[in-house]
Amino acid sequence: MAKIRVIQGDITRQMVDAIVNAANPSLLGGGGVDGAIHRAAGPELLAECRRLNGCKTGDAKITKGYRLPASYVIHTVGPVWRGGAHQEAELLSSCYRRSLDIAEEHTCTSIAFPNVSTGIYGFPKELAAEIAIRTVNDNLERLLTIDEVLFVCFDQENYSLYQSHLR
Ligand code: ADP
């Protein structure tokens, strides 16, 4: 069964088959982790993203990784936090599930997730960590090609939350 690991760091530096991007619905680039991924991957990434016609909240789309160490980028669109009564939890869970599905379709063996929606989109970090870990855990047994799921936390607060949830 796949192993889960948590580290604190920059997702653009991870040597995994696929890194997940916390994108916006246009897939045309933004700030935060999205900006960092586009800068590190080079302009070819944006060119490919332009051909995808965007992505719905809770869904994901895959591109190549270009200049990144990762072969693929899986762009998922997390929900904007609007108080919690707008399907935010279900949509965030769906981001993790769809990203795993797409990674498996591309026979990836390793995948790295950022803390989707917990930056500009304002999702409470504690709840987001709980949902991310639960969703990955609930899907571990059915994964065939993936043997490692990495949570890459950028800030100390998320890193501490993930460490305590995974303990
Ligand atoms: P969203 O719009 O989904 O909230 P953000 O990019 O604003 O997306 O934030 C998502 C998470 O990504 C935040 O926890 C932020 O700290 C983190 N982050 C920002 N830059 C990086 C990076 N280079 N590697 C990994 N995580 C990052």
CSV table of N, CA and C and ligand atoms in Angstrom, one decimal:
chain,number,residue,atom,x,y,z
A,1,MET,N,0.8,-1.2,0.0
A,1,MET,CA,0.0,0.0,0.0
A,1,MET,C,0.9,1.3,0.0
A,2,ALA,N,0.4,2.3,-0.6
A,2,ALA,CA,1.2,3.5,-0.8
A,2,ALA,C,1.5,4.2,0.6
A,3,LYS,N,2.6,4.8,0.7
A,3,LYS,CA,3.0,5.5,1.9
A,3,LYS,C,2.7,7.0,1.8
A,4,ILE,N,2.4,7.6,3.0
A,4,ILE,CA,2.1,9.0,3.0
A,4,ILE,C,3.3,9.6,3.8
A,5,ARG,N,3.8,10.8,3.2
A,5,ARG,CA,4.9,11.5,3.9
A,5,ARG,C,4.6,13.0,3.9
A,6,VAL,N,5.1,13.7,4.9
A,6,VAL,CA,4.9,15.1,4.9
A,6,VAL,C,6.2,15.8,5.1
A,7,ILE,N,6.4,16.8,4.3
A,7,ILE,CA,7.7,17.6,4.4
A,7,ILE,C,7.3,19.1,4.4
A,8,GLN,N,8.2,19.9,4.8
A,8,GLN,CA,8.1,21.4,4.7
A,8,GLN,C,9.0,21.8,3.6
A,9,GLY,N,8.5,22.5,2.6
A,9,GLY,CA,9.4,22.9,1.5
A,9,GLY,C,8.6,23.5,0.3
A,10,ASP,N,9.4,23.5,-0.8
A,10,ASP,CA,8.9,24.1,-2.1
A,10,ASP,C,8.5,22.9,-3.0
A,11,ILE,N,7.3,22.9,-3.4
A,11,ILE,CA,6.8,21.8,-4.3
A,11,ILE,C,7.5,21.7,-5.6
A,12,THR,N,7.9,22.9,-6.1
A,12,THR,CA,8.6,22.9,-7.4
A,12,THR,C,9.9,22.1,-7.5
A,13,ARG,N,10.4,21.8,-6.3
A,13,ARG,CA,11.7,21.2,-6.2
A,13,ARG,C,11.6,19.7,-6.1
A,14,GLN,N,10.4,19.2,-6.0
A,14,GLN,CA,10.2,17.8,-5.6
A,14,GLN,C,10.4,16.8,-6.8
A,15,MET,N,11.2,15.8,-6.6
A,15,MET,CA,11.5,14.8,-7.6
A,15,MET,C,10.4,13.7,-7.5
A,16,VAL,N,9.2,13.9,-8.0
A,16,VAL,CA,8.1,13.0,-8.0
A,16,VAL,C,7.6,12.9,-9.4
A,17,ASP,N,6.8,11.9,-9.7
A,17,ASP,CA,6.2,11.9,-11.1
A,17,ASP,C,5.3,13.0,-11.4
A,18,ALA,N,4.5,13.4,-10.4
A,18,ALA,CA,3.5,14.5,-10.6
A,18,ALA,C,3.4,15.4,-9.4
A,19,ILE,N,3.4,16.7,-9.6
A,19,ILE,CA,3.1,17.6,-8.6
A,19,ILE,C,1.7,18.2,-8.9
A,20,VAL,N,1.0,18.5,-7.8
A,20,VAL,CA,-0.3,19.1,-8.0
A,20,VAL,C,-0.2,20.6,-7.8
A,21,ASN,N,-0.9,21.3,-8.6
A,21,ASN,CA,-1.0,22.7,-8.6
A,21,ASN,C,-2.3,23.2,-8.0
A,22,ALA,N,-2.3,24.1,-7.1
A,22,ALA,CA,-3.6,24.8,-6.7
A,22,ALA,C,-3.9,25.9,-7.6
A,23,ALA,N,-4.6,25.6,-8.7
A,23,ALA,CA,-4.8,26.5,-9.8
A,23,ALA,C,-6.1,27.3,-9.6
A,24,ASN,N,-6.4,28.2,-10.5
A,24,ASN,CA,-7.7,28.9,-10.5
A,24,ASN,C,-8.4,28.4,-11.7
A,25,PRO,N,-9.8,28.6,-11.8
A,25,PRO,CA,-10.5,27.9,-12.9
A,25,PRO,C,-10.1,28.3,-14.3
A,26,SER,N,-9.4,29.4,-14.5
A,26,SER,CA,-9.0,29.7,-15.9
A,26,SER,C,-7.7,28.9,-16.3
A,27,LEU,N,-7.0,28.4,-15.3
A,27,LEU,CA,-5.7,27.7,-15.5
A,27,LEU,C,-4.7,28.6,-16.2
A,28,LEU,N,-4.9,29.9,-16.1
A,28,LEU,CA,-4.0,30.8,-16.8
A,28,LEU,C,-3.0,31.4,-15.9
A,29,GLY,N,-2.8,30.8,-14.8
A,29,GLY,CA,-1.7,31.3,-13.9
A,29,GLY,C,-2.3,32.3,-12.8
A,30,GLY,N,-1.6,32.3,-11.7
A,30,GLY,CA,-2.0,33.2,-10.6
A,30,GLY,C,-0.8,33.4,-9.7
A,31,GLY,N,-1.1,33.7,-8.4
A,31,GLY,CA,0.0,33.9,-7.4
A,31,GLY,C,0.2,32.6,-6.7
A,32,GLY,N,0.8,32.7,-5.5
A,32,GLY,CA,1.1,31.5,-4.6
A,32,GLY,C,1.8,30.4,-5.3
A,33,VAL,N,1.3,29.2,-5.0
A,33,VAL,CA,2.0,28.0,-5.6
A,33,VAL,C,1.9,27.9,-7.1
A,34,ASP,N,0.8,28.4,-7.6
A,34,ASP,CA,0.6,28.5,-9.1
A,34,ASP,C,1.6,29.3,-9.7
A,35,GLY,N,1.9,30.5,-9.2
A,35,GLY,CA,2.9,31.3,-9.8
A,35,GLY,C,4.3,30.7,-9.7
A,36,ALA,N,4.6,30.1,-8.6
A,36,ALA,CA,5.9,29.4,-8.4
A,36,ALA,C,6.0,28.2,-9.4
A,37,ILE,N,5.0,27.5,-9.6
A,37,ILE,CA,5.0,26.4,-10.6
A,37,ILE,C,5.3,26.9,-12.0
A,38,HIS,N,4.5,27.9,-12.4
A,38,HIS,CA,4.7,28.4,-13.7
A,38,HIS,C,6.1,29.0,-13.9
A,39,ARG,N,6.6,29.7,-12.9
A,39,ARG,CA,8.0,30.2,-13.1
A,39,ARG,C,9.0,29.1,-13.2
A,40,ALA,N,8.8,28.1,-12.4
A,40,ALA,CA,9.8,27.0,-12.5
A,40,ALA,C,9.7,26.1,-13.7
A,41,ALA,N,8.5,26.0,-14.2
A,41,ALA,CA,8.2,25.1,-15.4
A,41,ALA,C,8.6,25.8,-16.7
A,42,GLY,N,8.5,27.1,-16.7
A,42,GLY,CA,8.8,27.8,-17.9
A,42,GLY,C,7.5,28.1,-18.7
A,43,PRO,N,7.6,29.0,-19.8
A,43,PRO,CA,6.5,29.5,-20.5
A,43,PRO,C,5.7,28.4,-21.3
A,44,GLU,N,6.3,27.3,-21.5
A,44,GLU,CA,5.6,26.2,-22.3
A,44,GLU,C,4.4,25.7,-21.5
A,45,LEU,N,4.5,25.8,-20.1
A,45,LEU,CA,3.4,25.3,-19.3
A,45,LEU,C,2.2,26.1,-19.5
A,46,LEU,N,2.3,27.4,-19.6
A,46,LEU,CA,1.2,28.3,-19.8
A,46,LEU,C,0.6,28.1,-21.2
A,47,ALA,N,1.4,27.8,-22.1
A,47,ALA,CA,1.0,27.5,-23.5
A,47,ALA,C,0.1,26.3,-23.5
A,48,GLU,N,0.5,25.3,-22.8
A,48,GLU,CA,-0.3,24.0,-22.8
A,48,GLU,C,-1.6,24.3,-22.0
A,49,CYS,N,-1.5,25.1,-20.9
A,49,CYS,CA,-2.7,25.4,-20.1
A,49,CYS,C,-3.8,26.1,-20.9
A,50,ARG,N,-3.3,27.0,-21.8
A,50,ARG,CA,-4.3,27.8,-22.6
A,50,ARG,C,-5.1,26.9,-23.5
A,51,ARG,N,-4.6,25.7,-23.8
A,51,ARG,CA,-5.4,24.8,-24.7
A,51,ARG,C,-6.4,23.9,-23.9
A,52,LEU,N,-6.4,24.0,-22.6
A,52,LEU,CA,-7.3,23.1,-21.8
A,52,LEU,C,-8.7,23.7,-21.5
A,53,ASN,N,-8.9,24.9,-21.8
A,53,ASN,CA,-10.2,25.6,-21.6
A,53,ASN,C,-10.7,25.6,-20.1
A,54,GLY,N,-9.7,25.8,-19.3
A,54,GLY,CA,-10.1,25.9,-17.8
A,54,GLY,C,-10.4,24.6,-17.2
A,55,CYS,N,-10.8,24.7,-15.9
A,55,CYS,CA,-11.1,23.5,-15.1
A,55,CYS,C,-12.2,23.9,-14.0
A,56,LYS,N,-13.1,23.0,-13.8
A,56,LYS,CA,-14.1,23.3,-12.8
A,56,LYS,C,-13.6,23.1,-11.3
A,57,THR,N,-14.1,23.8,-10.4
A,57,THR,CA,-13.8,23.6,-9.0
A,57,THR,C,-14.1,22.2,-8.6
A,58,GLY,N,-13.1,21.6,-7.9
A,58,GLY,CA,-13.2,20.2,-7.5
A,58,GLY,C,-12.7,19.2,-8.5
A,59,ASP,N,-12.3,19.7,-9.7
A,59,ASP,CA,-11.8,18.8,-10.8
A,59,ASP,C,-10.3,19.1,-11.0
A,60,ALA,N,-9.7,18.3,-11.9
A,60,ALA,CA,-8.3,18.5,-12.1
A,60,ALA,C,-8.0,18.2,-13.6
A,61,LYS,N,-6.9,18.7,-14.1
A,61,LYS,CA,-6.4,18.5,-15.5
A,61,LYS,C,-4.9,18.3,-15.4
A,62,ILE,N,-4.4,17.5,-16.3
A,62,ILE,CA,-2.9,17.3,-16.3
A,62,ILE,C,-2.2,17.9,-17.5
A,63,THR,N,-1.0,18.3,-17.2
A,63,THR,CA,-0.1,18.8,-18.3
A,63,THR,C,1.3,18.2,-18.0
A,64,LYS,N,2.2,18.4,-19.0
A,64,LYS,CA,3.6,18.0,-18.7
A,64,LYS,C,4.2,19.0,-17.7
A,65,GLY,N,5.4,18.6,-17.2
A,65,GLY,CA,6.1,19.3,-16.2
A,65,GLY,C,7.1,20.3,-16.8
A,66,TYR,N,7.5,20.1,-18.1
A,66,TYR,CA,8.5,21.0,-18.7
A,66,TYR,C,9.8,21.1,-17.9
A,67,ARG,N,10.2,22.2,-17.5
A,67,ARG,CA,11.5,22.4,-16.8
A,67,ARG,C,11.5,21.9,-15.3
A,68,LEU,N,10.4,21.4,-14.9
A,68,LEU,CA,10.3,20.9,-13.5
A,68,LEU,C,11.0,19.5,-13.4
A,69,PRO,N,11.5,19.2,-12.2
A,69,PRO,CA,11.9,17.8,-12.0
A,69,PRO,C,10.7,16.8,-12.2
A,70,ALA,N,9.5,17.2,-11.9
A,70,ALA,CA,8.4,16.3,-12.0
A,70,ALA,C,8.0,16.2,-13.5
A,71,SER,N,7.5,15.0,-13.9
A,71,SER,CA,7.1,14.8,-15.3
A,71,SER,C,5.8,15.5,-15.6
A,72,TYR,N,4.9,15.5,-14.6
A,72,TYR,CA,3.6,16.1,-14.9
A,72,TYR,C,3.2,17.1,-13.8
A,73,VAL,N,2.3,18.0,-14.2
A,73,VAL,CA,1.6,18.9,-13.2
A,73,VAL,C,0.1,18.6,-13.3
A,74,ILE,N,-0.5,18.3,-12.2
A,74,ILE,CA,-1.9,18.1,-12.2
A,74,ILE,C,-2.5,19.3,-11.5
A,75,HIS,N,-3.3,20.1,-12.4
A,75,HIS,CA,-3.8,21.3,-12.0
A,75,HIS,C,-5.2,21.1,-11.4
A,76,THR,N,-5.4,21.3,-10.1
A,76,THR,CA,-6.7,21.2,-9.5
A,76,THR,C,-7.2,22.5,-9.0
A,77,VAL,N,-8.5,22.7,-9.0
A,77,VAL,CA,-9.1,24.0,-8.6
A,77,VAL,C,-9.8,23.8,-7.3
A,78,GLY,N,-9.2,24.3,-6.2
A,78,GLY,CA,-9.9,24.2,-4.9
A,78,GLY,C,-11.0,25.2,-4.8
A,79,PRO,N,-11.9,24.9,-3.8
A,79,PRO,CA,-12.9,25.9,-3.5
A,79,PRO,C,-12.4,27.1,-2.8
A,80,VAL,N,-13.1,28.3,-3.1
A,80,VAL,CA,-12.8,29.5,-2.3
A,80,VAL,C,-13.7,29.3,-1.0
A,81,TRP,N,-13.1,29.6,0.2
A,81,TRP,CA,-13.9,29.4,1.4
A,81,TRP,C,-14.9,30.6,1.5
A,82,ARG,N,-16.2,30.2,1.6
A,82,ARG,CA,-17.3,31.1,1.7
A,82,ARG,C,-18.1,30.8,3.0
A,83,GLY,N,-17.5,30.4,4.1
A,83,GLY,CA,-18.2,30.2,5.3
A,83,GLY,C,-18.4,28.7,5.6
A,84,GLY,N,-18.3,27.9,4.6
A,84,GLY,CA,-18.4,26.4,4.9
A,84,GLY,C,-19.7,25.8,4.5
A,85,ALA,N,-20.7,26.6,4.1
A,85,ALA,CA,-22.0,26.0,3.7
A,85,ALA,C,-22.2,26.0,2.2
A,86,HIS,N,-21.1,26.0,1.4
A,86,HIS,CA,-21.2,26.0,0.0
A,86,HIS,C,-20.4,24.9,-0.6
A,87,GLN,N,-20.6,23.7,0.0
A,87,GLN,CA,-19.9,22.5,-0.5
A,87,GLN,C,-18.4,22.6,-0.5
A,88,GLU,N,-17.8,23.5,0.3
A,88,GLU,CA,-16.4,23.6,0.3
A,88,GLU,C,-15.7,22.3,0.7
A,89,ALA,N,-16.1,21.6,1.7
A,89,ALA,CA,-15.5,20.4,2.2
A,89,ALA,C,-15.5,19.3,1.1
A,90,GLU,N,-16.7,19.1,0.5
A,90,GLU,CA,-16.8,18.1,-0.6
A,90,GLU,C,-15.9,18.5,-1.8
A,91,LEU,N,-15.9,19.7,-2.1
A,91,LEU,CA,-15.1,20.1,-3.3
A,91,LEU,C,-13.6,20.0,-3.0
A,92,LEU,N,-13.2,20.3,-1.8
A,92,LEU,CA,-11.8,20.1,-1.5
A,92,LEU,C,-11.4,18.6,-1.6
A,93,SER,N,-12.2,17.8,-1.0
A,93,SER,CA,-12.0,16.4,-1.0
A,93,SER,C,-11.9,15.9,-2.5
A,94,SER,N,-12.8,16.4,-3.3
A,94,SER,CA,-12.8,16.0,-4.7
A,94,SER,C,-11.5,16.4,-5.4
A,95,CYS,N,-10.9,17.5,-5.1
A,95,CYS,CA,-9.6,17.9,-5.7
A,95,CYS,C,-8.6,16.8,-5.4
A,96,TYR,N,-8.5,16.3,-4.2
A,96,TYR,CA,-7.5,15.3,-3.9
A,96,TYR,C,-7.9,13.9,-4.6
A,97,ARG,N,-9.1,13.6,-4.6
A,97,ARG,CA,-9.5,12.3,-5.2
A,97,ARG,C,-9.3,12.4,-6.7
A,98,ARG,N,-9.7,13.4,-7.4
A,98,ARG,CA,-9.5,13.5,-8.8
A,98,ARG,C,-8.0,13.6,-9.2
A,99,SER,N,-7.2,14.3,-8.4
A,99,SER,CA,-5.8,14.3,-8.7
A,99,SER,C,-5.2,12.9,-8.6
A,100,LEU,N,-5.6,12.1,-7.6
A,100,LEU,CA,-5.1,10.8,-7.5
A,100,LEU,C,-5.5,9.9,-8.7
A,101,ASP,N,-6.8,10.1,-9.1
A,101,ASP,CA,-7.3,9.3,-10.3
A,101,ASP,C,-6.5,9.6,-11.5
A,102,ILE,N,-6.2,10.9,-11.8
A,102,ILE,CA,-5.5,11.3,-13.0
A,102,ILE,C,-4.1,10.9,-12.9
A,103,ALA,N,-3.5,10.9,-11.7
A,103,ALA,CA,-2.1,10.4,-11.6
A,103,ALA,C,-2.0,8.9,-11.9
A,104,GLU,N,-3.0,8.2,-11.5
A,104,GLU,CA,-3.0,6.7,-11.7
A,104,GLU,C,-3.3,6.5,-13.2
A,105,GLU,N,-4.1,7.3,-13.8
A,105,GLU,CA,-4.4,7.1,-15.3
A,105,GLU,C,-3.1,7.3,-16.1
A,106,HIS,N,-2.1,8.0,-15.5
A,106,HIS,CA,-0.9,8.3,-16.2
A,106,HIS,C,0.3,7.4,-15.6
A,107,THR,N,-0.1,6.4,-14.9
A,107,THR,CA,0.8,5.4,-14.2
A,107,THR,C,1.9,6.1,-13.4
A,108,CYS,N,1.6,7.2,-12.7
A,108,CYS,CA,2.5,7.8,-11.8
A,108,CYS,C,2.8,6.9,-10.6
A,109,THR,N,4.0,6.9,-10.1
A,109,THR,CA,4.3,6.1,-8.9
A,109,THR,C,4.4,7.1,-7.7
A,110,SER,N,4.5,8.4,-7.9
A,110,SER,CA,4.6,9.3,-6.8
A,110,SER,C,3.9,10.6,-7.1
A,111,ILE,N,3.3,11.2,-6.1
A,111,ILE,CA,2.6,12.5,-6.3
A,111,ILE,C,2.8,13.4,-5.1
A,112,ALA,N,2.9,14.7,-5.4
A,112,ALA,CA,3.1,15.6,-4.3
A,112,ALA,C,2.0,16.6,-4.3
A,113,PHE,N,1.4,16.9,-3.2
A,113,PHE,CA,0.3,17.8,-3.0
A,113,PHE,C,0.7,19.1,-2.2
A,114,PRO,N,0.3,20.2,-2.7
A,114,PRO,CA,0.4,21.4,-1.8
A,114,PRO,C,-0.8,21.5,-0.9
A,115,ASN,N,-0.9,22.4,-0.1
A,115,ASN,CA,-2.1,22.6,0.8
A,115,ASN,C,-3.2,23.4,0.1
A,116,VAL,N,-3.9,22.7,-0.8
A,116,VAL,CA,-4.8,23.3,-1.7
A,116,VAL,C,-5.9,24.2,-1.0
A,117,SER,N,-6.1,25.3,-1.5
A,117,SER,CA,-7.1,26.3,-1.0
A,117,SER,C,-6.8,27.0,0.3
A,118,THR,N,-5.6,26.7,0.9
A,118,THR,CA,-5.3,27.3,2.2
A,118,THR,C,-4.6,28.6,2.1
A,119,GLY,N,-4.3,29.1,0.9
A,119,GLY,CA,-3.6,30.4,0.8
A,119,GLY,C,-4.7,31.5,0.4
A,120,ILE,N,-4.6,32.0,-0.8
A,120,ILE,CA,-5.5,33.1,-1.2
A,120,ILE,C,-7.0,32.7,-1.1
A,121,TYR,N,-7.3,31.4,-1.3
A,121,TYR,CA,-8.7,30.9,-1.2
A,121,TYR,C,-9.2,30.8,0.2
A,122,GLY,N,-8.4,31.0,1.2
A,122,GLY,CA,-8.9,31.2,2.6
A,122,GLY,C,-9.5,30.0,3.3
A,123,PHE,N,-9.3,28.8,2.8
A,123,PHE,CA,-9.9,27.6,3.5
A,123,PHE,C,-9.2,27.5,4.9
A,124,PRO,N,-9.9,27.2,6.0
A,124,PRO,CA,-9.3,27.1,7.3
A,124,PRO,C,-8.3,25.9,7.2
A,125,LYS,N,-7.1,26.1,7.7
A,125,LYS,CA,-6.0,25.2,7.5
A,125,LYS,C,-6.2,23.9,8.2
A,126,GLU,N,-6.8,23.9,9.5
A,126,GLU,CA,-7.0,22.7,10.2
A,126,GLU,C,-8.0,21.8,9.5
A,127,LEU,N,-9.1,22.3,9.1
A,127,LEU,CA,-10.1,21.6,8.4
A,127,LEU,C,-9.6,21.0,7.0
A,128,ALA,N,-8.8,21.9,6.4
A,128,ALA,CA,-8.2,21.5,5.1
A,128,ALA,C,-7.3,20.3,5.2
A,129,ALA,N,-6.5,20.3,6.3
A,129,ALA,CA,-5.5,19.2,6.5
A,129,ALA,C,-6.3,17.9,6.8
A,130,GLU,N,-7.3,18.1,7.6
A,130,GLU,CA,-8.1,16.9,8.0
A,130,GLU,C,-8.7,16.3,6.7
A,131,ILE,N,-9.3,17.1,5.9
A,131,ILE,CA,-9.9,16.6,4.6
A,131,ILE,C,-8.9,16.0,3.7
A,132,ALA,N,-7.8,16.7,3.5
A,132,ALA,CA,-6.7,16.2,2.6
A,132,ALA,C,-6.2,14.8,3.1
A,133,ILE,N,-5.9,14.7,4.4
A,133,ILE,CA,-5.4,13.4,4.9
A,133,ILE,C,-6.4,12.3,4.8
A,134,ARG,N,-7.7,12.6,5.2
A,134,ARG,CA,-8.7,11.6,5.2
A,134,ARG,C,-9.0,11.1,3.8
A,135,THR,N,-9.0,12.1,2.8
A,135,THR,CA,-9.3,11.7,1.4
A,135,THR,C,-8.2,10.8,0.9
A,136,VAL,N,-7.0,11.2,1.1
A,136,VAL,CA,-5.9,10.3,0.6
A,136,VAL,C,-5.9,9.0,1.3
A,137,ASN,N,-6.1,8.9,2.6
A,137,ASN,CA,-6.2,7.7,3.4
A,137,ASN,C,-7.3,6.8,2.8
A,138,ASP,N,-8.5,7.4,2.6
A,138,ASP,CA,-9.6,6.6,2.1
A,138,ASP,C,-9.4,6.0,0.7
A,139,ASN,N,-8.5,6.6,0.0
A,139,ASN,CA,-8.2,6.1,-1.4
A,139,ASN,C,-7.0,5.3,-1.5
A,140,LEU,N,-6.2,5.1,-0.4
A,140,LEU,CA,-4.9,4.4,-0.5
A,140,LEU,C,-5.0,3.0,-1.0
A,141,GLU,N,-6.0,2.3,-0.5
A,141,GLU,CA,-6.1,0.9,-0.9
A,141,GLU,C,-6.4,0.6,-2.3
A,142,ARG,N,-7.1,1.5,-3.0
A,142,ARG,CA,-7.4,1.3,-4.4
A,142,ARG,C,-6.3,1.8,-5.4
A,143,LEU,N,-5.3,2.4,-4.8
A,143,LEU,CA,-4.2,2.9,-5.7
A,143,LEU,C,-3.4,1.7,-6.2
A,144,LEU,N,-3.1,1.7,-7.5
A,144,LEU,CA,-2.4,0.6,-8.1
A,144,LEU,C,-1.0,1.0,-8.5
A,145,THR,N,-0.8,2.2,-9.1
A,145,THR,CA,0.5,2.6,-9.5
A,145,THR,C,1.2,3.5,-8.5
A,146,ILE,N,0.5,4.3,-7.8
A,146,ILE,CA,1.1,5.2,-6.8
A,146,ILE,C,1.6,4.5,-5.6
A,147,ASP,N,2.9,4.7,-5.2
A,147,ASP,CA,3.4,4.1,-4.0
A,147,ASP,C,3.8,5.1,-3.0
A,148,GLU,N,3.8,6.4,-3.4
A,148,GLU,CA,4.1,7.5,-2.4
A,148,GLU,C,3.3,8.7,-2.6
A,149,VAL,N,2.6,9.2,-1.6
A,149,VAL,CA,1.9,10.4,-1.6
A,149,VAL,C,2.6,11.4,-0.6
A,150,LEU,N,3.1,12.5,-1.2
A,150,LEU,CA,3.8,13.5,-0.4
A,150,LEU,C,3.0,14.7,-0.2
A,151,PHE,N,2.8,15.2,1.1
A,151,PHE,CA,2.2,16.5,1.3
A,151,PHE,C,3.4,17.5,1.5
A,152,VAL,N,3.4,18.5,0.7
A,152,VAL,CA,4.4,19.5,0.8
A,152,VAL,C,3.9,20.8,1.4
A,153,CYS,N,4.2,21.0,2.6
A,153,CYS,CA,3.7,22.2,3.4
A,153,CYS,C,4.7,23.3,3.2
A,154,PHE,N,4.2,24.5,2.9
A,154,PHE,CA,5.1,25.6,2.6
A,154,PHE,C,5.3,26.4,4.0
A,155,ASP,N,4.2,26.5,4.7
A,155,ASP,CA,4.3,27.3,6.0
A,155,ASP,C,4.4,26.3,7.2
A,156,GLN,N,4.9,26.9,8.2
A,156,GLN,CA,5.1,26.1,9.5
A,156,GLN,C,3.8,25.6,10.1
A,157,GLU,N,2.8,26.5,10.0
A,157,GLU,CA,1.5,26.1,10.6
A,157,GLU,C,0.9,24.9,9.9
A,158,ASN,N,0.9,24.8,8.6
A,158,ASN,CA,0.4,23.6,7.9
A,158,ASN,C,1.3,22.4,8.2
A,159,TYR,N,2.6,22.6,8.2
A,159,TYR,CA,3.5,21.5,8.5
A,159,TYR,C,3.2,20.9,9.9
A,160,SER,N,3.0,21.7,10.9
A,160,SER,CA,2.7,21.2,12.2
A,160,SER,C,1.3,20.5,12.2
A,161,LEU,N,0.3,21.1,11.6
A,161,LEU,CA,-1.0,20.4,11.5
A,161,LEU,C,-0.9,19.0,10.9
A,162,TYR,N,-0.2,18.9,9.7
A,162,TYR,CA,-0.1,17.7,9.1
A,162,TYR,C,0.7,16.7,9.9
A,163,GLN,N,1.7,17.1,10.5
A,163,GLN,CA,2.5,16.2,11.4
A,163,GLN,C,1.6,15.7,12.5
A,164,SER,N,0.8,16.5,13.1
A,164,SER,CA,0.0,16.0,14.3
A,164,SER,C,-1.1,15.1,13.8
A,165,HIS,N,-1.7,15.4,12.6
A,165,HIS,CA,-2.7,14.5,12.1
A,165,HIS,C,-2.2,13.2,11.6
A,166,LEU,N,-1.0,13.1,11.1
A,166,LEU,CA,-0.4,11.9,10.6
A,166,LEU,C,0.2,11.0,11.7
A,167,ARG,N,0.4,11.6,12.9
A,167,ARG,CA,1.0,10.8,13.9
A,167,ARG,C,0.1,9.8,14.5
B,1,ADP,P1,-5.2,28.7,-3.1
B,1,ADP,O1,-5.6,29.8,-4.1
B,1,ADP,O2,-5.7,27.4,-3.5
B,1,ADP,O3,-5.4,29.1,-1.7
B,1,ADP,P2,-2.3,29.4,-2.8
B,1,ADP,O4,-1.2,29.2,-3.8
B,1,ADP,O5,-2.6,30.8,-2.5
B,1,ADP,O6,-3.6,28.6,-3.4
B,1,ADP,O7,-2.0,28.6,-1.5
B,1,ADP,C1,-2.1,27.2,-1.4
B,1,ADP,C2,-1.0,26.8,-0.5
B,1,ADP,O8,0.3,26.7,-1.2
B,1,ADP,C3,-0.7,27.7,0.7
B,1,ADP,O9,-0.6,26.9,1.9
B,1,ADP,C4,0.7,28.3,0.4
B,1,ADP,O10,1.4,28.6,1.6
B,1,ADP,C5,1.3,27.2,-0.4
B,1,ADP,N1,2.5,27.5,-1.3
B,1,ADP,C6,2.8,28.7,-1.8
B,1,ADP,N2,4.0,28.6,-2.5
B,1,ADP,C7,4.3,27.3,-2.5
B,1,ADP,C8,5.4,26.5,-3.0
B,1,ADP,N3,6.3,27.0,-3.8
B,1,ADP,N4,5.4,25.1,-2.7
B,1,ADP,C9,4.5,24.6,-1.9
B,1,ADP,N5,3.4,25.3,-1.4
B,1,ADP,C10,3.4,26.6,-1.7
